[in-house]
CSV table of C-alpha atoms in Angstrom, one decimal:
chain,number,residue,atom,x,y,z
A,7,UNK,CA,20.5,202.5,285.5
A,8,UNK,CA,20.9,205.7,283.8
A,9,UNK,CA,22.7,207.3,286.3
A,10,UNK,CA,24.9,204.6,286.5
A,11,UNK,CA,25.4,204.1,283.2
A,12,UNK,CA,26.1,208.1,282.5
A,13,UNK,CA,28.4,208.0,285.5
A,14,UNK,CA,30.8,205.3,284.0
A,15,UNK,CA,30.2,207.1,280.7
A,16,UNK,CA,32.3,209.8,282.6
A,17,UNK,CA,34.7,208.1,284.4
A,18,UNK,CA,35.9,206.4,281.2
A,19,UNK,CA,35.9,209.5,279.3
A,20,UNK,CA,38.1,211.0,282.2
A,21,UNK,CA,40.4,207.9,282.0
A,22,UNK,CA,40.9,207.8,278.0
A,23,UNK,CA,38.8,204.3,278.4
A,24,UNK,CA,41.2,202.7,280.8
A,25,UNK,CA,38.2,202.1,283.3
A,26,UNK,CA,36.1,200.5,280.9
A,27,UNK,CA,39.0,198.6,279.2
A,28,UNK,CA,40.1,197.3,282.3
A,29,UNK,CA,36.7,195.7,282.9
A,30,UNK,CA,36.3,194.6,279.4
A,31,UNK,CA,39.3,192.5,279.7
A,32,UNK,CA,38.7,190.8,282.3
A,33,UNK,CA,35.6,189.3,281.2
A,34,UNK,CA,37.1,188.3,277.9
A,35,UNK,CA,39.3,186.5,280.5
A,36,UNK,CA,37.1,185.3,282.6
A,37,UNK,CA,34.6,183.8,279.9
A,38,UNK,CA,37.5,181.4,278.3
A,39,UNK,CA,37.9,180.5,282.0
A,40,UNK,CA,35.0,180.0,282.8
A,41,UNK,CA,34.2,177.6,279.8
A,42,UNK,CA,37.6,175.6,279.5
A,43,UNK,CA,36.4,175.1,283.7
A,44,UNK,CA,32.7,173.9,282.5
A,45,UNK,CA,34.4,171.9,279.2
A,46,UNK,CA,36.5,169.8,281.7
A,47,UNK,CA,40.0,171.7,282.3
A,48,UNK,CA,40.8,170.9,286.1
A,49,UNK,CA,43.9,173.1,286.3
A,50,UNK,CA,44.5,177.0,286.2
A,51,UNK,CA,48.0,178.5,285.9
A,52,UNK,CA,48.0,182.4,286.2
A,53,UNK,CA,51.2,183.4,284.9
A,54,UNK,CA,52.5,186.7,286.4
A,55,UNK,CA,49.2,186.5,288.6
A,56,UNK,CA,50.1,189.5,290.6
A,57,UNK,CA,46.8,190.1,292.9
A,58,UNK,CA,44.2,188.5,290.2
A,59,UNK,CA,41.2,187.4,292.4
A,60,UNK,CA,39.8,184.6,290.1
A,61,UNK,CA,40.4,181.4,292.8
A,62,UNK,CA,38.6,183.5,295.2
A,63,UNK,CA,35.4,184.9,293.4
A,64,UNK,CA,34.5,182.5,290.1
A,65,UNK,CA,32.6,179.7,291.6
A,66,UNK,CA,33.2,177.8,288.2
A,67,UNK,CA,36.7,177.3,289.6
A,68,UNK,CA,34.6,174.8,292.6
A,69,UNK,CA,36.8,171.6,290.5
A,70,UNK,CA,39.9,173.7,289.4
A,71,UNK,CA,43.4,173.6,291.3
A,72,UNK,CA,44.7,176.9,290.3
A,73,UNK,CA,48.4,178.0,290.1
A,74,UNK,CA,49.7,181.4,291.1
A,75,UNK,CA,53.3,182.0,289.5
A,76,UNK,CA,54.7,185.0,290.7
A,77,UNK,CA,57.7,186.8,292.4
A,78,UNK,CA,57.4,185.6,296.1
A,79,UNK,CA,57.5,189.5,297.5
A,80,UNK,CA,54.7,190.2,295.2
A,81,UNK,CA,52.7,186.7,296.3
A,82,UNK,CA,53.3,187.8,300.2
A,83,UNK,CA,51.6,190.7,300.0
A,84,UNK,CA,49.1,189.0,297.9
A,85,UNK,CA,48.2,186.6,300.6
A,86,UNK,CA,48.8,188.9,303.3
A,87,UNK,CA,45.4,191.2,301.6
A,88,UNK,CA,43.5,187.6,301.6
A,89,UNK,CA,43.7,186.5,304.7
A,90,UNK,CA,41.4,184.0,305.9
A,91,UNK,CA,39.8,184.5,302.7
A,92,UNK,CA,38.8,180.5,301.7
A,93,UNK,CA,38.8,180.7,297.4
A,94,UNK,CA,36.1,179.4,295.5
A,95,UNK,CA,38.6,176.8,293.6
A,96,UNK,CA,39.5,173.8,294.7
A,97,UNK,CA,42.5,174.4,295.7
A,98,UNK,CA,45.3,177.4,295.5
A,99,UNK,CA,49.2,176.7,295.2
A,100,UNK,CA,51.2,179.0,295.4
A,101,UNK,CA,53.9,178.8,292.4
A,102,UNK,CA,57.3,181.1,293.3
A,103,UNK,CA,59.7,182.0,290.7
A,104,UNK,CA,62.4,183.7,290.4
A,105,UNK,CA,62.4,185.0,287.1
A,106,UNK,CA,65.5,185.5,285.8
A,107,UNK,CA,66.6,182.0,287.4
A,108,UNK,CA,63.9,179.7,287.3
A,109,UNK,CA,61.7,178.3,284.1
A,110,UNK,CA,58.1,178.0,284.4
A,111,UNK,CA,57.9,173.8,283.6
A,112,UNK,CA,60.4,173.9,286.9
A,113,UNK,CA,58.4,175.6,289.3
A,114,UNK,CA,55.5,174.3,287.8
A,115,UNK,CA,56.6,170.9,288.2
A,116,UNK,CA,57.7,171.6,291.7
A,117,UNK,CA,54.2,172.8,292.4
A,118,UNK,CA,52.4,169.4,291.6
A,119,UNK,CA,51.2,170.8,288.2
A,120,UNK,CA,50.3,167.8,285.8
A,121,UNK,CA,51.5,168.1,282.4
A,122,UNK,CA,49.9,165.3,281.1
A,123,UNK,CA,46.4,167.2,282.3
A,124,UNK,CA,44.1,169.8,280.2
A,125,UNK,CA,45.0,173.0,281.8
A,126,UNK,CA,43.9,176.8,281.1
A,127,UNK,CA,47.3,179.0,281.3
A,128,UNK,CA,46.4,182.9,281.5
A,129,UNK,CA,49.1,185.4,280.5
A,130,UNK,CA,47.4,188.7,281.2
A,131,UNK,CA,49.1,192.2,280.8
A,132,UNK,CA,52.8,190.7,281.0
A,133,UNK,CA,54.2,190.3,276.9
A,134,UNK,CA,54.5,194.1,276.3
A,135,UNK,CA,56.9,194.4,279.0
A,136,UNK,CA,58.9,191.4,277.9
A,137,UNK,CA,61.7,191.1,275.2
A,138,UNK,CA,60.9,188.6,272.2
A,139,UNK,CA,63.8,186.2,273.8
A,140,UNK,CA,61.9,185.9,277.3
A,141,UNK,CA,58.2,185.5,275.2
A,142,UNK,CA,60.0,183.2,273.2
A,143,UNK,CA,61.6,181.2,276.2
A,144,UNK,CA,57.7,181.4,278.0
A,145,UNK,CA,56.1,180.0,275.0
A,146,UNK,CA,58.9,177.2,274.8
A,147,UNK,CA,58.1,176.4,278.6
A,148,UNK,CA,54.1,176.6,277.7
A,149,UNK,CA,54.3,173.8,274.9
A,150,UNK,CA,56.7,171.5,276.8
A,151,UNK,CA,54.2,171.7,279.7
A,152,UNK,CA,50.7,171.9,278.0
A,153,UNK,CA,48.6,168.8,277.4
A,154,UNK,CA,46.4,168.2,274.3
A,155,UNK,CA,42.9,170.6,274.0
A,156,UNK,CA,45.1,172.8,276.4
A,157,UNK,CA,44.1,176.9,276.6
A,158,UNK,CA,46.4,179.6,276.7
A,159,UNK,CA,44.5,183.4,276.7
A,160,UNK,CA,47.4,186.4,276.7
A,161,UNK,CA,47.1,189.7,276.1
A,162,UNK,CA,49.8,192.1,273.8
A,163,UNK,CA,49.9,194.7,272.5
A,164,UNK,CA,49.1,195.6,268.7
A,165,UNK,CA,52.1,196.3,266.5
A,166,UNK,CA,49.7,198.8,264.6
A,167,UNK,CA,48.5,200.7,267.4
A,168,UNK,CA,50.3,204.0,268.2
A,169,UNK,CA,51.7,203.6,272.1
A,170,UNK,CA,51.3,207.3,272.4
A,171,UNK,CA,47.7,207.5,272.6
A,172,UNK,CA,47.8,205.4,275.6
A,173,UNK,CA,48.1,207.5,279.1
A,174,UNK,CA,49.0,204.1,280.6
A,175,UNK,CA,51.8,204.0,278.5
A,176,UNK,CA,53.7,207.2,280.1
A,177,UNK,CA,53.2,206.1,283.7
A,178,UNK,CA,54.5,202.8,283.4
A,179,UNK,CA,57.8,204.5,281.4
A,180,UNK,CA,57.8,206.7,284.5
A,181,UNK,CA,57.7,203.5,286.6
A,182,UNK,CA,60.3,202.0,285.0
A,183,UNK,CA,58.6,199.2,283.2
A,184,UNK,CA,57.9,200.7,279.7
A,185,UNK,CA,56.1,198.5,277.2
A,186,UNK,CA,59.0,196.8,275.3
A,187,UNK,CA,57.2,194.9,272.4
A,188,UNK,CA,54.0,194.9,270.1
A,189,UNK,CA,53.6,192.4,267.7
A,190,UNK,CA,50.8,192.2,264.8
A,191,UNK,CA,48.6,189.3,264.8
A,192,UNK,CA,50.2,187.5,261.9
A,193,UNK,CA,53.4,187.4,264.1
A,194,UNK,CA,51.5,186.1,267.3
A,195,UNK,CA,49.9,183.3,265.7
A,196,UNK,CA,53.1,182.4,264.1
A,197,UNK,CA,54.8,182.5,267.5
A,198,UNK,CA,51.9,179.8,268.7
A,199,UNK,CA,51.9,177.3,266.1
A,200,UNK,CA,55.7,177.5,266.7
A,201,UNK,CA,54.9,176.0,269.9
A,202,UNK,CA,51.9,174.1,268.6
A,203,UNK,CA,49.4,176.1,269.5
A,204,UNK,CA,46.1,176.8,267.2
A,205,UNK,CA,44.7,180.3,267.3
A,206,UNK,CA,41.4,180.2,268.0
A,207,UNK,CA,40.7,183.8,268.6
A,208,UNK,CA,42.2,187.0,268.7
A,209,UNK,CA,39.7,190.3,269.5
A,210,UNK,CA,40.4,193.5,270.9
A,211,UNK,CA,38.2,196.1,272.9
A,212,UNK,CA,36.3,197.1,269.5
A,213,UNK,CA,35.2,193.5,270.3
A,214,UNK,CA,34.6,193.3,273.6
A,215,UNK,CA,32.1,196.6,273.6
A,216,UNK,CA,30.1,195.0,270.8
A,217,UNK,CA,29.6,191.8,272.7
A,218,UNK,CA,29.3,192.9,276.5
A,219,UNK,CA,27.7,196.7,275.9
A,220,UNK,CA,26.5,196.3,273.0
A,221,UNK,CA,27.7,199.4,271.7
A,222,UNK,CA,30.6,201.0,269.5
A,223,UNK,CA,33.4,201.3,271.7
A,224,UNK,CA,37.0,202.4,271.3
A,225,UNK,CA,40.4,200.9,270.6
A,226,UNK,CA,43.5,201.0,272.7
A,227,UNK,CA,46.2,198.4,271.0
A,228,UNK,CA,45.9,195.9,273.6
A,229,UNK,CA,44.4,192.5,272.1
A,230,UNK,CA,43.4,189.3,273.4
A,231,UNK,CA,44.7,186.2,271.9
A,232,UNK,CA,43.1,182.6,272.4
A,233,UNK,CA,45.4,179.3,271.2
A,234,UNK,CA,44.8,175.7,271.8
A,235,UNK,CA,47.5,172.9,272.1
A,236,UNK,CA,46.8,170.8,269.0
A,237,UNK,CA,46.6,167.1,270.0
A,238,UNK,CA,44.1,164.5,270.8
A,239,UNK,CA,41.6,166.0,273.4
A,240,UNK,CA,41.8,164.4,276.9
A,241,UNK,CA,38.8,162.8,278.4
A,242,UNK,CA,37.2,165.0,281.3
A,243,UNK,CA,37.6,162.3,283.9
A,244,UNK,CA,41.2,161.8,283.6
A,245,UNK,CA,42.1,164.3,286.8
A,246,UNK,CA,38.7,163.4,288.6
């Protein structure tokens, strides 16, 4: 354990924290979906899910259909890497868009999502590269498609935070996908009650290394927040 431990103490060192963050947030992640799973949500949209494994390795996903929405060249080679790979969830459809042509609640729809149904939507690492309009247009999509006691988890980026300090930040400019927008929290929680959503939570990495490490981490600007559609809760049984 202490070699392990001093050897990630390195690598995150050598990575300005992206190794550790990395980790960190997908646990957040995968506690809320985890839980909204065990509390009775039977459906799991990944929004942007790009080669995310959760269908394939949380065996709390056993009752879960789970949606992948993503570019179709970006699913293919996604499901090319699984193979024969059977997921731990319930079932796996495989959601297509086309961006800059398509809305969500269509290719939802056309998936055999159910909108009347508690779902857990997860937005992870996609609204700093997005323009207010298209977060805007996403949330719109979200509330016309969520069902009361619904779950959406997304990450952004802190309007406070400098950019600069993060490495991550100049390779993806050198990519050609720089960040495009930071918002403070006051702004994102107004975006979700917009949409009516209720903020539940909304941590960062300081977080995260005080619950999982149990130790003073760091801060990188990136933040975690946790809304629920505001209605009547629906009973557990209603998809079973």
């Amino acid at each position: 354990p202490r070699l392990t431990r001093a050897v990630l103490r390195t690598t995150a060192r050598a990575t300005r924290n992206l190794s550790r963050h990395m980790a960190l947030r997908t646990r957040a992640i995968d506690d809320v979906v985890v839980s909204e799973a065990l509390a009775g949500s039977r459906q799991l949209v990944l929004l942007g899910a790009g080669f995310d494994a959760r269908a394939w390795r949380l065996d709390a996903l056993s009752d879960v259909t789970v949606f992948e929405v993503d570019h179709p060249a970006t699913q293919a080679d996604k499901r090319a890497a699984i193979g024969a790979q059977a997921p731990l969830a319930r079932e796996v459809r495989w959601a297509a868009i086309d961006f800059a042509r398509e809305s969500i609640r269509e290719v939802l729809a056309r998936a055999g999502h159910d909108a009347h149904a508690r779902t857990t939507f997860v937005w992870e690492g996609v609204t700093m590269y997005l323009e207010r309009s298209a977060l805007d247009a996403t949330l719109a999509d979200l509330g016309a498609v969520s069902a009361p006691s619904s779950v959406v988890t997304a990450t952004y980026h802190d309007a406070a935070f400098r950019l600069e300090a993060i490495p991550l930040a100049w390779v993806v400019r050198a990519a050609g996908e720089p960040f495009r927008t930071r918002m403070s929290p006051s702004e994102v929680r107004e975006r979700f009650e917009r949409r009516g959503f209720a903020v539940e939570r909304d941590e960062g990495s300081d977080d995260w290394g005080r619950r999982y490490l149990r130790e003073p981490t760091y801060r990188n600007g990136e933040r975690l927040v946790v809304a629920r559609r505001r209605g009547e809760p629906i009973a557990n049984t209603s998809q079973k």
